[in-house]
Amino acid sequence: MDINLLKDLIVPAQTKIAMIILDGLGGLPQEPGGKTELETAYTPNLNALAAQSALGLTIPVAPGITPGSGPGHLAIFGYDPVEHMIGRGALEALGADFELEPEDVAARGNFCSVGEDGVITDRRAGRISTDLCMDLAKLLRTIKVEAAEFFIEPVKEHRFVFVMRAPGLGDALSETDPQKVGVPALTVHSLNRESEQAARNVNLFIEQARSLLRDRHPANMILLRGFAKLPTLPTYPDLFGLRAAAIALSGMYRGVAKLVGMQVLKVDGDMIADEFKTLENNWQDFDFFYLHIKKTDTCGENGDFMGKVHVIEEVDALIPGLMSLQPDVVVISGDHSSPAVLKSHSWHPVPTLLYSNIVRADGIAEFGERACTRGSLGMLPAKDVMLIALANAGRIAKYGA
Amino acid sequence: MDINLLKDLIVPAQTKIAMIILDGLGGLPQEPGGKTELETAYTPNLNALAAQSALGLTIPVAPGITPGSGPGHLAIFGYDPVEHMIGRGALEALGADFELEPEDVAARGNFCSVGEDGVITDRRAGRISTDLCMDLAKLLRTIKVEAAEFFIEPVKEHRFVFVMRAPGLGDALSETDPQKVGVPALTVHSLNRESEQAARNVNLFIEQARSLLRDRHPANMILLRGFAKLPTLPTYPDLFGLRAAAIALSGMYRGVAKLVGMQVLKVDGDMIADEFKTLENNWQDFDFFYLHIKKTDTCGENGDFMGKVHVIEEVDALIPGLMSLQPDVVVISGDHSSPAVLKSHSWHPVPTLLYSNIVRADGIAEFGERACTRGSLGMLPAKDVMLIALANAGRIAKYGA
């Protein structure tokens, strides 16, 4: 449904929605005919909740398409992930908890190794230590280019975030990383007229970086890619009339939540239980809570099937506490699948549960991929979940007379 | 599918389609884990038909969106309900059985009470009797404005239909109803150039109404809202090549059917059985029959769970008579859900049955929400049902070589 049409239908209500996103929730069995991670996990609380819920499987982007974290999250937040793309540089800046401004152009940076002739010999500079990366970032921060301000945030090992700030810069820029060794780093070209000044600024920055790093082998050059500004999205307060809070332990998810107008809550501690505790402590102050669990995806990407099972069980144990707050609507889903057997994100549809006391419950007392296949939500675009959640929260008026 | 593309594929056939619409059919259980209205009803005939049918659940407008009667009907008739919107005034005029012409601008009218200072004290004029409304409508009919002709049709209590007729009037008009008391009625403003004359006409009409009603407290002023012309829709004969008949006891549904080019049949009596009798009596003369049952929705909106159950049972008993006519295709569905527990229309998907002797029958001998969840039609946009019905009626040619 067109987002402006929807905006006209939104009505206020005294209801609360909790959206629990287990990153990379969907999985696969370890052997044919076996159970997935979610089906293997002992989840008495999720199963009991499933019995009172509508179940289904979400498609984050399109059938067969494996989503990155950006599109996966935008979709489950209710946005069209193809229409609204978060560029790699901007996502990286959000992940580093950098306060990206609307006009900033961000890029993903690598320290790399080059020979005397400028030819790249190692695109990752031998994966230098994060400490060295922090020192070199300080060095890069001394670079001055007249037309713009630059920010450098170390990430991990050879990786850093590059941000360029000046009014009116475009972000249609070619990358400097040739994606292979044996050739020199590329010069940045503007891909449209509006980005010409930005290209000049970046090239001036790189020239200074080359000089500054000359004697710092193996980290004696930089590569930049994925130049991007933040997209402009209608926000949760504007679009849905929701005072929305975000609870996440990783910067990227806090950043995407901030982008859609959620208020990021501080979590004391780094455990999943601490995240649920934060939700409980702030329950009175918001209409909508997004709570992100990272470890399901981390285990999936590491191929750690049983690790992922245990994270799911850890979440299951926290469900009764959540339900004791008497939320009007609960969504439990993922931003994409990350089957341990694939050690990566995947295109597989994502198990999804939607609880409310006016949902048409399927009576299926199990939360798992095959159980969700039998659910009444069917196979649905992830971006539709938010509409159904809002409807169940009594926040969408009748369309037409 | 694009409607013009479809038109090229339509082929003639000697087949008959019956579409039985139980208004607000979809429901909810009265308590968690219980049965819906349709699941509670004793429906041996619908169940037997279901066993030979494909089942599914329709989404009239979009996931989470609660449809009004207009969009709900346009969707099940095969039209995109967002692209083709029937404005409130036009729908009200159809509901009053007013013969709205394509250029007419209609609005929903209220008699209201105002004080000496013109400030509204009651937006509904104390809900005057329908008899008084009829008298006052006669009074309003005496108003003459040079540039247009006006028609006033009493509806019920304080409500009436206002219709303005003149060539070339626009319907982009602001409302006069401020939707609250303590302020005066608003003047109508045109919202585009084409509607400037219409705004002037309405304001002249209202000035005269104010004088005429001066001594008629509590009904001493009028409020107008939802100005709208009829949309222009491709018709059933043009689009689908169908001689289509409509059978409905309420004006609004007859009006929407007329809008899409169906011929409205006169029903002798006001019982559901009389509607089915009308279908039988006209069976030879049409290719398509739309038969509308209002009472399921009325009971749903009144919170009368068992009343809705009994209406469904009343329809069930009439199914053998319908089937004895040997229709080629039968669709049994609703325009939206109206669960008795919500006492209103709702967004819940609508149970749908499609019978033909060449449908891929699911073999599920039950017609209910959960049975339909297991059906092979799956969850589908309501506007697609008509395409599938036409296909089963042998009325759509092969696309492409």
Short mmCIF file of C-alpha atoms in Angstrom, two decimals, chain A residues 1 5-6 9 358-362 374-378 384 387-388 391-392 396-401, chain B residues 26-28 63-71 81-82 85 91 337 342 345 347-349 369 373 379:
data_model
loop_
_atom_site.label_atom_id
_atom_site.label_comp_id
_atom_site.label_asym_id
_atom_site.label_seq_id
_atom_site.Cartn_x
_atom_site.Cartn_y
_atom_site.Cartn_z
CA MET A 1 0.00 0.00 0.00
CA LEU A 5 -2.26 6.58 1.67
CA LEU A 6 -1.36 4.60 4.77
CA LEU A 9 -5.35 5.95 7.78
CA ILE A 358 -7.61 -10.23 18.09
CA VAL A 359 -5.37 -12.11 15.69
CA ARG A 360 -6.99 -15.11 14.00
CA ALA A 361 -4.82 -17.66 15.84
CA ASP A 362 -3.82 -20.76 13.92
CA ARG A 374 1.05 -24.12 7.75
CA GLY A 375 0.23 -20.73 9.30
CA SER A 376 -2.46 -18.34 8.13
CA LEU A 377 -0.09 -15.46 7.39
CA GLY A 378 1.17 -17.65 4.60
CA ASP A 384 3.61 -6.20 5.21
CA LEU A 387 0.82 -3.21 8.59
CA ILE A 388 -0.70 -6.30 10.15
CA ALA A 391 -4.00 -3.30 12.44
CA ASN A 392 -3.89 -5.68 15.41
CA ILE A 396 -5.32 1.74 11.20
CA ALA A 397 -8.74 3.23 10.34
CA LYS A 398 -11.14 1.80 7.78
CA TYR A 399 -10.25 2.49 4.15
CA GLY A 400 -13.16 3.91 2.16
CA ALA A 401 -16.83 4.06 3.09
CA GLY B 26 -14.85 -13.53 8.00
CA GLY B 27 -14.91 -13.70 11.76
CA LEU B 28 -13.05 -14.43 14.98
CA PRO B 63 -2.58 -6.70 4.51
CA GLY B 64 -3.77 -5.02 7.70
CA ILE B 65 -6.17 -2.69 5.88
CA THR B 66 -9.84 -2.75 6.91
CA PRO B 67 -12.00 -2.16 3.83
CA GLY B 68 -15.17 -0.13 3.65
CA SER B 69 -18.02 -1.69 1.64
CA GLY B 70 -17.01 0.18 -1.52
CA PRO B 71 -13.39 -1.02 -1.75
CA PRO B 81 -9.74 -0.94 -4.92
CA VAL B 82 -6.98 1.62 -4.42
CA MET B 85 -12.11 4.71 -5.18
CA LEU B 91 -21.61 5.73 -2.13
CA SER B 337 -14.49 -9.62 7.57
CA LEU B 342 -14.98 -6.56 17.11
CA HIS B 345 -15.37 -4.38 9.72
CA TRP B 347 -8.67 -6.45 8.09
CA HIS B 348 -8.78 -10.22 8.60
CA PRO B 349 -8.57 -12.18 5.35
CA GLU B 369 -11.30 -19.76 8.21
CA THR B 373 -5.84 -21.48 5.39
CA MET B 379 -3.78 -16.07 0.60
#
